[in-house]
């Protein structure tokens, strides 16, 4: 009779372990989705600020039409991005075009002093910080999930239930380059 209780107890422990492990995979996967959603919210906020910024700049920079067109194209690209890789690439392209827009604005003192422009610039800076924090939160959750998938014995459960590694939200090669400072 004792062996039956031992085997029954082991089966109960195995079932409890499988249950807890499966639920932790589901929880981590949902945290990744929530973190990705946070990135999307901030990217949407950024996209919504750009038309106002362009309108503020238009009146001052009549000769900089190409810069404004590039910002508009990059914004449209980000709005149409579906996959994580496409969003990351479109986000990087938009960041680059915004840098060029702000660089051009340096040539127009009246624009730099415009209160609306300054407010929009500050809001974009705040949004960039929020995007950065959201990416960091997403990557932390991906790290926890991917680590759990690779750990023993969780890797067998992950394979059995079809849990696969998630991609990190990585910086572009352009963002990784060293910044040259010249005086």
Coordinates of N, CA, C and O in Angstrom, one line a residue:
X1 N 0.8 -1.2 0.0 CA 0.0 0.0 0.0 C 0.9 1.3 0.0 O 0.5 2.3 -0.6
X2 N 2.0 1.2 0.7 CA 2.9 2.4 0.8 C 3.4 2.8 -0.6 O 3.5 4.0 -0.9
X3 N 3.8 1.8 -1.5 CA 4.3 2.3 -2.8 C 3.3 3.0 -3.6 O 3.6 3.9 -4.4
X4 N 2.0 2.6 -3.4 CA 0.9 3.3 -4.2 C 0.8 4.8 -3.7 O 0.7 5.7 -4.5
X5 N 1.0 5.0 -2.4 CA 0.9 6.4 -1.9 C 2.1 7.2 -2.4 O 2.0 8.4 -2.7
X6 N 3.3 6.6 -2.4 CA 4.5 7.3 -2.8 C 4.3 7.6 -4.3 O 4.6 8.8 -4.7
X7 N 3.9 6.7 -5.1 CA 3.7 7.0 -6.6 C 2.6 8.0 -6.8 O 2.8 8.9 -7.6
X8 N 1.6 7.9 -6.1 CA 0.5 8.9 -6.1 C 0.9 10.2 -5.7 O 0.6 11.3 -6.4
X9 N 1.7 10.3 -4.6 CA 2.3 11.6 -4.2 C 3.2 12.2 -5.2 O 3.1 13.4 -5.4
X10 N 4.0 11.4 -5.8 CA 4.9 11.9 -6.9 C 4.2 12.4 -8.1 O 4.5 13.5 -8.6
X11 N 3.1 11.7 -8.5 CA 2.3 12.2 -9.6 C 1.6 13.5 -9.3 O 1.6 14.4 -10.1
X12 N 1.1 13.6 -8.1 CA 0.5 14.9 -7.7 C 1.5 16.0 -7.7 O 1.3 17.1 -8.2
X13 N 2.7 15.8 -7.2 CA 3.8 16.8 -7.2 C 4.2 17.2 -8.7 O 4.4 18.3 -9.0
X14 N 4.3 16.2 -9.5 CA 4.6 16.4 -10.9 C 3.5 17.3 -11.6 O 3.8 18.3 -12.3
X15 N 2.3 16.9 -11.3 CA 1.1 17.7 -11.9 C 1.1 19.1 -11.4 O 1.0 20.1 -12.1
X16 N 1.4 19.3 -10.1 CA 1.4 20.6 -9.5 C 2.6 21.4 -10.1 O 2.4 22.6 -10.5
X17 N 3.8 20.8 -10.3 CA 4.9 21.5 -10.9 C 4.6 21.9 -12.4 O 4.8 23.0 -12.8
X18 N 4.0 21.0 -13.1 CA 3.6 21.3 -14.5 C 2.6 22.5 -14.5 O 2.7 23.4 -15.4
X19 N 1.7 22.5 -13.7 CA 0.6 23.5 -13.6 C 1.3 24.9 -13.3 O 1.1 25.9 -14.0
X20 N 2.1 24.9 -12.3 CA 2.8 26.1 -11.9 C 3.7 26.6 -13.0 O 3.7 27.8 -13.3
X21 N 4.5 25.7 -13.6 CA 5.4 26.1 -14.6 C 4.7 26.6 -15.9 O 5.0 27.7 -16.4
X22 N 3.6 26.0 -16.3 CA 2.8 26.4 -17.4 C 2.3 27.8 -17.2 O 2.3 28.7 -18.0
X23 N 1.7 28.0 -16.0 CA 1.1 29.3 -15.6 C 2.2 30.4 -15.6 O 1.9 31.6 -16.0
X24 N 3.4 30.1 -15.2 CA 4.4 31.1 -15.2 C 4.8 31.5 -16.6 O 5.1 32.6 -16.9
X25 N 4.8 30.5 -17.5 CA 5.1 30.8 -18.9 C 4.0 31.7 -19.5 O 4.3 32.7 -20.2
X26 N 2.8 31.4 -19.2 CA 1.7 32.3 -19.7 C 1.8 33.7 -19.1 O 1.6 34.7 -19.8
X27 N 2.1 33.8 -17.8 CA 2.2 35.1 -17.2 C 3.3 35.9 -17.8 O 3.2 37.1 -18.1
X28 N 4.5 35.3 -18.0 CA 5.6 36.0 -18.7 C 5.3 36.4 -20.1 O 5.6 37.5 -20.5
X29 N 4.6 35.5 -20.8 CA 4.2 35.9 -22.2 C 3.3 37.1 -22.2 O 3.4 38.0 -23.0
X30 N 2.3 37.1 -21.3 CA 1.4 38.2 -21.2 C 2.1 39.5 -20.8 O 1.7 40.6 -21.2
X31 N 3.1 39.4 -19.9 CA 3.8 40.6 -19.6 C 4.6 41.2 -20.8 O 4.7 42.4 -20.9
X32 N 5.1 40.3 -21.6 CA 5.7 40.7 -22.9 C 4.7 41.5 -23.8 O 5.0 42.5 -24.3
X33 N 3.5 40.9 -23.9 CA 2.5 41.6 -24.7 C 2.2 42.9 -24.1 O 2.0 43.9 -24.9
X34 N 2.0 43.0 -22.8 CA 1.7 44.3 -22.2 C 2.8 45.3 -22.4 O 2.6 46.5 -22.7
X35 N 4.1 44.8 -22.3 CA 5.2 45.7 -22.5 C 5.3 46.2 -23.9 O 5.6 47.4 -24.2
X36 N 5.0 45.3 -24.9 CA 5.0 45.7 -26.3 C 3.9 46.7 -26.5 O 4.0 47.7 -27.3
X37 N 2.7 46.5 -25.9 CA 1.6 47.5 -26.0 C 2.0 48.9 -25.4 O 1.6 49.9 -26.0
X38 N 2.8 48.9 -24.4 CA 3.3 50.2 -23.8 C 4.2 50.9 -24.8 O 4.1 52.1 -25.0
X39 N 5.0 50.1 -25.5 CA 5.8 50.7 -26.6 C 4.9 51.3 -27.7 O 5.1 52.4 -28.1
X40 N 3.9 50.5 -28.1 CA 3.0 51.0 -29.1 C 2.3 52.3 -28.7 O 2.1 53.2 -29.5
X41 N 1.9 52.4 -27.4 CA 1.2 53.6 -27.0 C 2.1 54.8 -27.1 O 1.7 55.9 -27.6
X42 N 3.4 54.6 -26.7 CA 4.3 55.8 -26.8 C 4.7 56.1 -28.2 O 4.8 57.3 -28.5
X43 N 4.8 55.1 -29.1 CA 5.1 55.4 -30.5 C 3.9 56.1 -31.1 O 4.0 57.0 -31.9
X44 N 2.7 55.7 -30.7 CA 1.5 56.4 -31.2 C 1.4 57.9 -30.7 O 1.1 58.8 -31.5
X45 N 1.8 58.1 -29.5 CA 1.9 59.5 -28.9 C 2.9 60.3 -29.7 O 2.6 61.4 -30.1
X46 N 4.0 59.7 -30.0 CA 5.0 60.4 -30.8 C 4.5 60.7 -32.2 O 4.7 61.8 -32.7
X47 N 3.9 59.7 -32.8 CA 3.3 60.0 -34.2 C 2.3 61.1 -34.2 O 2.2 61.9 -35.1
X48 N 1.5 61.1 -33.1 CA 0.5 62.2 -33.0 C 1.0 63.6 -32.8 O 0.4 64.5 -33.2
X49 N 2.2 63.7 -32.2 CA 2.8 65.0 -32.0 C 3.5 65.5 -33.2 O 3.6 66.8 -33.4
X50 N 3.9 64.7 -34.1 CA 4.7 65.1 -35.3 C 3.9 66.1 -36.2 O 4.5 67.1 -36.6
X51 N 2.6 65.9 -36.5 CA 2.0 66.9 -37.4 C 2.0 68.3 -36.8 O 2.2 69.3 -37.5
X52 N 1.8 68.4 -35.5 CA 1.8 69.7 -34.9 C 3.2 70.3 -35.0 O 3.4 71.5 -35.2
X53 N 4.2 69.5 -34.8 CA 5.6 69.9 -34.9 C 5.9 70.4 -36.3 O 6.5 71.5 -36.5
X54 N 5.5 69.7 -37.3 CA 5.7 70.0 -38.7 C 5.0 71.4 -39.0 O 5.6 72.2 -39.7
X55 N 3.8 71.5 -38.5 CA 3.1 72.8 -38.8 C 3.8 74.0 -38.1 O 3.9 75.1 -38.7
X56 N 4.4 73.8 -36.9 CA 5.1 74.8 -36.3 C 6.4 75.2 -37.1 O 6.7 76.4 -37.1
X57 N 7.0 74.2 -37.6 CA 8.3 74.4 -38.4 C 8.0 75.0 -39.8 O 8.8 75.8 -40.2
X58 N 6.9 74.6 -40.4 CA 6.6 75.0 -41.8 C 6.8 76.5 -42.0 O 7.4 76.9 -43.0
X59 N 6.2 77.3 -41.2 CA 6.2 78.7 -41.4 C 7.6 79.4 -41.4 O 7.8 80.4 -42.0
X60 N 8.5 78.8 -40.7 CA 9.8 79.3 -40.5 C 10.8 78.8 -41.5 O 11.8 79.4 -41.8
X61 N 10.6 77.6 -42.0 CA 11.6 76.9 -42.8 C 11.1 76.6 -44.2 O 11.0 75.4 -44.6
X62 N 10.7 77.6 -44.9 CA 10.2 77.4 -46.2 C 11.2 76.7 -47.2 O 10.8 76.0 -48.1
X63 N 12.5 76.8 -46.9 CA 13.5 76.2 -47.8 C 13.9 74.8 -47.4 O 14.7 74.2 -48.0
X64 N 13.3 74.3 -46.4 CA 13.6 73.0 -45.9 C 12.6 71.9 -46.1 O 12.3 71.1 -45.3
X65 N 12.0 72.0 -47.3 CA 10.8 71.1 -47.6 C 11.2 69.6 -47.6 O 10.4 68.8 -47.1
X66 N 12.4 69.3 -48.0 CA 12.9 67.9 -48.0 C 12.9 67.3 -46.6 O 12.5 66.1 -46.4
X67 N 13.3 68.1 -45.7 CA 13.4 67.6 -44.3 C 12.0 67.3 -43.8 O 11.8 66.2 -43.2
X68 N 11.1 68.2 -44.0 CA 9.7 67.9 -43.6 C 9.1 66.7 -44.3 O 8.3 66.0 -43.7
X69 N 9.4 66.6 -45.6 CA 8.8 65.4 -46.3 C 9.4 64.1 -45.7 O 8.7 63.1 -45.6
X70 N 10.7 64.1 -45.4 CA 11.3 62.9 -44.8 C 10.7 62.5 -43.5 O 10.5 61.4 -43.2
X71 N 10.4 63.6 -42.6 CA 9.7 63.3 -41.4 C 8.4 62.7 -41.6 O 8.0 61.8 -40.9
X72 N 7.6 63.3 -42.5 CA 6.3 62.8 -42.8 C 6.3 61.3 -43.3 O 5.5 60.5 -42.9
X73 N 7.3 61.0 -44.2 CA 7.4 59.6 -44.7 C 7.8 58.7 -43.6 O 7.2 57.6 -43.5
X74 N 8.7 59.1 -42.7 CA 9.1 58.2 -41.6 C 7.9 58.0 -40.7 O 7.7 56.9 -40.1
X75 N 7.1 59.0 -40.4 CA 5.9 58.9 -39.6 C 4.9 57.9 -40.2 O 4.4 57.0 -39.5
X76 N 4.7 58.0 -41.5 CA 3.8 57.1 -42.2 C 4.3 55.7 -42.1 O 3.5 54.7 -41.9
X77 N 5.6 55.5 -42.2 CA 6.2 54.2 -42.2 C 6.0 53.6 -40.8 O 5.7 52.4 -40.7
X78 N 6.1 54.4 -39.7 CA 5.9 53.9 -38.4 C 4.5 53.5 -38.1 O 4.2 52.5 -37.5
X79 N 3.6 54.3 -38.7 CA 2.1 54.0 -38.5 C 1.7 52.7 -39.2 O 0.9 52.0 -38.7
X80 N 2.4 52.4 -40.3 CA 2.1 51.2 -41.0 C 2.8 49.9 -40.6 O 2.5 48.8 -41.1
X81 N 3.8 50.1 -39.7 CA 4.6 48.9 -39.3 C 3.8 47.9 -38.4 O 3.0 48.4 -37.6
X82 N 3.9 46.7 -38.7 CA 3.1 45.6 -38.0 C 4.0 44.8 -37.1 O 3.7 44.6 -36.0
X83 N 5.1 44.3 -37.6 CA 5.9 43.4 -36.8 C 6.9 44.2 -35.9 O 7.1 45.4 -36.1
X84 N 7.4 43.5 -34.9 CA 8.3 44.2 -34.0 C 9.6 44.7 -34.8 O 10.0 45.8 -34.5
X85 N 10.1 43.9 -35.7 CA 11.3 44.3 -36.5 C 10.9 45.6 -37.3 O 11.7 46.5 -37.4
X86 N 9.7 45.6 -37.9 CA 9.3 46.7 -38.8 C 9.2 48.0 -37.9 O 9.5 49.1 -38.3
X87 N 8.6 47.8 -36.7 CA 8.4 48.9 -35.8 C 9.7 49.5 -35.4 O 9.9 50.7 -35.3
X88 N 10.7 48.6 -35.0 CA 12.0 49.1 -34.6 C 12.7 49.8 -35.7 O 13.3 50.9 -35.5
X89 N 12.6 49.3 -36.9 CA 13.3 49.9 -38.1 C 12.6 51.3 -38.4 O 13.3 52.3 -38.6
X90 N 11.3 51.3 -38.4 CA 10.6 52.6 -38.6 C 10.8 53.6 -37.5 O 11.0 54.8 -37.8
X91 N 10.9 53.1 -36.3 CA 11.2 54.0 -35.2 C 12.6 54.6 -35.3 O 12.7 55.8 -35.1
X92 N 13.5 53.9 -35.7 CA 14.9 54.4 -35.9 C 14.9 55.4 -37.0 O 15.6 56.4 -36.9
X93 N 14.2 55.1 -38.1 CA 14.2 56.0 -39.2 C 13.5 57.4 -38.8 O 14.0 58.4 -39.1
X94 N 12.5 57.3 -38.0 CA 11.8 58.5 -37.5 C 12.7 59.3 -36.6 O 12.8 60.5 -36.7
X95 N 13.4 58.6 -35.8 CA 14.4 59.3 -34.8 C 15.4 60.0 -35.6 O 15.7 61.2 -35.3
X96 N 15.9 59.4 -36.7 CA 17.0 60.1 -37.5 C 16.4 61.3 -38.2 O 17.1 62.3 -38.2
X97 N 15.2 61.2 -38.7 CA 14.6 62.4 -39.4 C 14.3 63.5 -38.4 O 14.4 64.7 -38.8
X98 N 13.9 63.1 -37.2 CA 13.6 64.2 -36.2 C 14.9 64.9 -35.8 O 14.9 66.1 -35.6
X99 N 16.0 64.1 -35.7 CA 17.3 64.7 -35.4 C 17.6 65.8 -36.5 O 18.1 66.9 -36.2
X100 N 17.4 65.4 -37.8 CA 17.7 66.4 -38.8 C 16.8 67.6 -38.8 O 17.2 68.7 -39.0
X101 N 15.5 67.4 -38.4 CA 14.6 68.5 -38.3 C 15.0 69.4 -37.2 O 15.0 70.7 -37.3
X102 N 15.4 68.9 -36.0 CA 15.9 69.8 -34.9 C 17.2 70.4 -35.3 O 17.4 71.6 -34.8
X103 N 18.0 69.8 -36.1 CA 19.3 70.4 -36.5 C 19.0 71.6 -37.4 O 19.6 72.6 -37.3
X104 N 18.0 71.4 -38.3 CA 17.6 72.5 -39.2 C 17.0 73.7 -38.4 O 17.3 74.8 -38.7
X105 N 16.3 73.3 -37.3 CA 15.6 74.4 -36.6 C 16.7 75.3 -35.9 O 16.4 76.4 -35.5
X106 N 17.9 74.8 -35.7 CA 19.0 75.6 -35.1 C 19.3 76.8 -35.9 O 19.8 77.8 -35.4
X107 N 19.0 76.8 -37.3 CA 19.3 77.9 -38.2 C 18.2 79.0 -38.1 O 18.4 80.0 -38.8
X108 N 17.2 78.8 -37.3 CA 16.1 79.7 -37.3 C 15.8 80.2 -35.9 O 15.0 79.5 -35.2
X109 N 16.4 81.3 -35.5 CA 16.3 81.7 -34.1 C 14.8 82.0 -33.7 O 14.5 81.8 -32.5
X110 N 14.0 82.5 -34.6 CA 12.6 82.8 -34.3 C 11.9 81.5 -34.0 O 11.0 81.5 -33.1
X111 N 12.2 80.5 -34.7 CA 11.6 79.2 -34.4 C 12.0 78.6 -33.1 O 11.2 78.1 -32.3
X112 N 13.3 78.7 -32.8 CA 13.8 78.2 -31.5 C 13.1 79.0 -30.3 O 13.0 78.4 -29.2
X113 N 12.7 80.2 -30.6 CA 12.1 81.0 -29.5 C 10.6 80.8 -29.5 O 9.9 81.3 -28.5
X114 N 10.0 80.1 -30.5 CA 8.6 80.0 -30.5 C 8.1 79.0 -29.4 O 8.6 77.9 -29.3
X115 N 7.1 79.5 -28.6 CA 6.7 78.8 -27.4 C 6.0 77.4 -27.8 O 6.3 76.4 -27.2
X116 N 5.3 77.4 -28.9 CA 4.6 76.2 -29.3 C 5.6 75.2 -29.7 O 5.5 74.0 -29.4
X117 N 6.6 75.6 -30.5 CA 7.7 74.7 -30.9 C 8.5 74.1 -29.7 O 8.7 73.0 -29.7
X118 N 8.8 75.0 -28.8 CA 9.5 74.5 -27.6 C 8.7 73.5 -26.8 O 9.2 72.5 -26.3
X119 N 7.4 73.8 -26.7 CA 6.5 72.8 -26.0 C 6.5 71.5 -26.7 O 6.6 70.4 -26.0
X120 N 6.3 71.5 -28.0 CA 6.3 70.3 -28.8 C 7.6 69.5 -28.6 O 7.7 68.3 -28.5
X121 N 8.7 70.3 -28.7 CA 10.0 69.7 -28.6 C 10.2 69.0 -27.2 O 10.7 67.9 -27.1
X122 N 9.7 69.7 -26.1 CA 9.7 69.1 -24.8 C 8.9 67.8 -24.7 O 9.2 66.8 -24.1
X123 N 7.7 67.9 -25.3 CA 6.8 66.7 -25.3 C 7.4 65.5 -26.0 O 7.3 64.4 -25.6
X124 N 8.1 65.8 -27.2 CA 8.8 64.8 -27.9 C 9.9 64.2 -27.1 O 10.1 63.0 -27.1
X125 N 10.6 65.0 -26.4 CA 11.7 64.5 -25.5 C 11.2 63.6 -24.4 O 11.7 62.6 -24.2
X126 N 10.1 64.0 -23.8 CA 9.4 63.2 -22.8 C 9.0 61.9 -23.4 O 9.1 60.8 -22.8
X127 N 8.4 61.9 -24.6 CA 7.9 60.7 -25.2 C 9.1 59.8 -25.5 O 9.0 58.6 -25.4
X128 N 10.2 60.4 -26.0 CA 11.4 59.6 -26.3 C 11.9 58.9 -25.0 O 12.2 57.7 -25.1
X129 N 11.9 59.6 -23.9 CA 12.2 58.9 -22.6 C 11.3 57.8 -22.3 O 11.7 56.7 -21.8
X130 N 10.0 58.0 -22.5 CA 9.0 57.0 -22.2 C 9.2 55.8 -23.1 O 9.0 54.6 -22.7
X131 N 9.5 56.0 -24.4 CA 9.8 54.9 -25.3 C 11.0 54.1 -24.8 O 10.9 52.9 -24.8
X132 N 12.0 54.8 -24.4 CA 13.2 54.2 -23.9 C 12.9 53.3 -22.7 O 13.3 52.1 -22.6
X133 N 12.1 53.8 -21.8 CA 11.7 53.0 -20.6 C 10.9 51.8 -21.0 O 11.0 50.7 -20.4
X134 N 10.0 52.0 -21.9 CA 9.1 51.0 -22.4 C 9.9 49.9 -23.0 O 9.6 48.7 -22.8
X135 N 10.9 50.2 -23.8 CA 11.7 49.3 -24.5 C 12.5 48.5 -23.5 O 12.6 47.2 -23.6
X136 N 13.0 49.2 -22.4 CA 13.7 48.5 -21.4 C 12.8 47.5 -20.6 O 13.3 46.4 -20.3
X137 N 11.6 47.9 -20.3 CA 10.7 47.0 -19.6 C 10.4 45.8 -20.5 O 10.3 44.7 -20.0
X138 N 10.1 46.0 -21.8 CA 9.9 44.9 -22.7 C 11.1 44.0 -22.7 O 10.9 42.8 -22.6
X139 N 12.3 44.5 -22.9 CA 13.5 43.6 -22.9 C 13.7 42.9 -21.6 O 14.1 41.7 -21.7
X140 N 13.4 43.5 -20.5 CA 13.5 42.8 -19.2 C 12.5 41.6 -19.2 O 12.9 40.5 -18.7
X141 N 11.3 41.8 -19.6 CA 10.4 40.7 -19.7 C 10.8 39.6 -20.7 O 10.6 38.4 -20.4
X142 N 11.3 40.0 -21.8 CA 11.8 39.0 -22.8 C 12.9 38.2 -22.2 O 13.0 37.0 -22.4
X143 N 13.8 38.9 -21.5 CA 14.9 38.2 -20.9 C 14.4 37.1 -19.9 O 14.9 36.0 -19.9
X144 N 13.5 37.5 -19.0 CA 13.0 36.5 -18.1 C 12.3 35.4 -18.8 O 12.5 34.2 -18.4
X145 N 11.5 35.6 -19.8 CA 10.8 34.6 -20.5 C 11.8 33.7 -21.3 O 11.7 32.4 -21.1
X146 N 12.7 34.3 -22.0 CA 13.7 33.5 -22.8 C 14.6 32.6 -21.8 O 15.0 31.5 -22.2
X147 N 14.9 33.2 -20.7 CA 15.8 32.4 -19.7 C 15.0 31.2 -19.2 O 15.5 30.1 -19.1
X148 N 13.7 31.5 -18.9 CA 12.9 30.4 -18.4 C 12.8 29.2 -19.4 O 12.8 28.1 -19.1
X149 N 12.6 29.6 -20.7 CA 12.5 28.6 -21.8 C 13.7 27.8 -21.8 O 13.7 26.6 -22.2
X150 N 14.9 28.3 -21.5 CA 16.2 27.6 -21.7 C 16.6 26.8 -20.4 O 17.5 26.0 -20.5
X151 N 15.9 27.1 -19.3 CA 16.3 26.4 -18.0 C 15.8 25.0 -18.0 O 14.7 24.7 -18.5
X152 N 16.5 24.1 -17.3 CA 16.1 22.8 -17.1 C 15.3 22.8 -15.8 O 15.7 23.4 -14.8
X153 N 14.2 22.1 -15.7 CA 13.5 21.3 -16.6 C 12.4 22.0 -17.4 O 11.6 21.4 -18.2
X154 N 12.4 23.4 -17.2 CA 11.3 24.2 -17.9 C 11.4 24.1 -19.4 O 10.4 24.2 -20.1
X155 N 12.6 23.8 -19.9 CA 12.7 23.7 -21.4 C 11.9 22.6 -22.0 O 11.3 22.8 -23.1
X156 N 11.6 21.6 -21.2 CA 10.8 20.5 -21.7 C 9.3 20.9 -21.8 O 8.6 20.6 -22.7
X157 N 8.9 21.6 -20.7 CA 7.5 22.1 -20.7 C 7.3 23.1 -21.8 O 6.3 23.1 -22.5
X158 N 8.3 24.0 -22.0 CA 8.2 25.0 -23.0 C 8.0 24.4 -24.4 O 7.2 24.8 -25.2
X159 N 8.8 23.4 -24.6 CA 8.8 22.7 -25.9 C 7.4 22.0 -26.1 O 6.8 22.1 -27.2
X160 N 7.0 21.4 -25.1 CA 5.7 20.6 -25.1 C 4.5 21.5 -25.4 O 3.6 21.1 -26.1
X161 N 4.5 22.7 -24.8 CA 3.4 23.6 -25.0 C 3.6 24.7 -26.1 O 2.8 25.6 -26.2
X162 N 4.7 24.6 -26.8 CA 4.9 25.5 -27.9 C 5.4 26.9 -27.6 O 5.2 27.8 -28.4
X163 N 6.0 27.1 -26.4 CA 6.5 28.4 -26.1 C 7.8 28.6 -26.8 O 8.7 27.7 -26.7
X164 N 8.0 29.7 -27.5 CA 9.2 30.0 -28.2 C 9.8 31.3 -27.8 O 9.1 32.2 -27.3
X165 N 11.1 31.4 -28.0 CA 11.8 32.7 -27.6 C 11.2 33.9 -28.3 O 10.7 33.8 -29.5
X166 N 11.2 35.0 -27.6 CA 10.7 36.3 -28.1 C 11.9 37.1 -28.5 O 13.0 37.0 -27.9
X167 N 11.8 38.0 -29.5 CA 12.9 38.8 -29.9 C 13.0 40.0 -29.0 O 12.0 40.5 -28.5
X168 N 14.3 40.5 -28.8 CA 14.5 41.7 -28.1 C 14.2 42.9 -29.0 O 14.4 42.8 -30.2
X169 N 13.9 44.0 -28.4 CA 13.8 45.3 -29.1 C 15.1 45.9 -29.1 O 15.6 46.5 -28.1
X170 N 15.9 45.7 -30.2 CA 17.3 46.1 -30.2 C 17.5 47.5 -30.9 O 16.7 47.9 -31.7
X171 N 18.6 48.1 -30.5 CA 19.0 49.4 -31.2 C 19.5 49.1 -32.6 O 20.1 48.0 -32.8
X172 N 19.3 50.1 -33.4 CA 19.9 49.9 -34.8 C 21.4 50.1 -34.8 O 21.9 50.6 -33.8
X173 N 22.0 49.7 -35.9 CA 23.5 49.9 -36.0 C 23.8 51.4 -35.9 O 24.8 51.7 -35.3
X174 N 23.0 52.2 -36.5 CA 23.2 53.7 -36.4 C 23.2 54.2 -35.0 O 24.0 55.0 -34.6
X175 N 22.3 53.7 -34.2 CA 22.2 54.1 -32.8 C 23.4 53.6 -31.9 O 23.8 54.2 -30.9
X176 N 24.1 52.6 -32.4 CA 25.2 52.0 -31.7 C 26.5 52.7 -31.9 O 27.5 52.5 -31.2
X177 N 26.6 53.5 -33.0 CA 27.8 54.2 -33.4 C 28.2 55.2 -32.3 O 27.4 55.8 -31.7
X178 N 29.5 55.4 -32.2 CA 30.0 56.4 -31.3 C 29.7 57.8 -31.8 O 29.7 58.1 -33.0
X179 N 29.3 58.7 -30.9 CA 29.0 60.0 -31.2 C 30.3 60.8 -31.3 O 31.1 60.8 -30.4
X180 N 30.5 61.6 -32.4 CA 31.7 62.4 -32.5 C 31.4 63.8 -32.0 O 30.4 64.4 -32.4
X181 N 32.2 64.2 -31.1 CA 32.0 65.6 -30.5 C 33.2 66.4 -30.9 O 34.3 66.0 -30.7
X182 N 32.9 67.5 -31.6 CA 33.9 68.4 -32.0 C 33.7 69.8 -31.5 O 32.5 70.3 -31.4
X183 N 34.7 70.5 -31.0 CA 34.6 71.8 -30.5 C 35.4 72.8 -31.4 O 36.3 72.5 -32.1

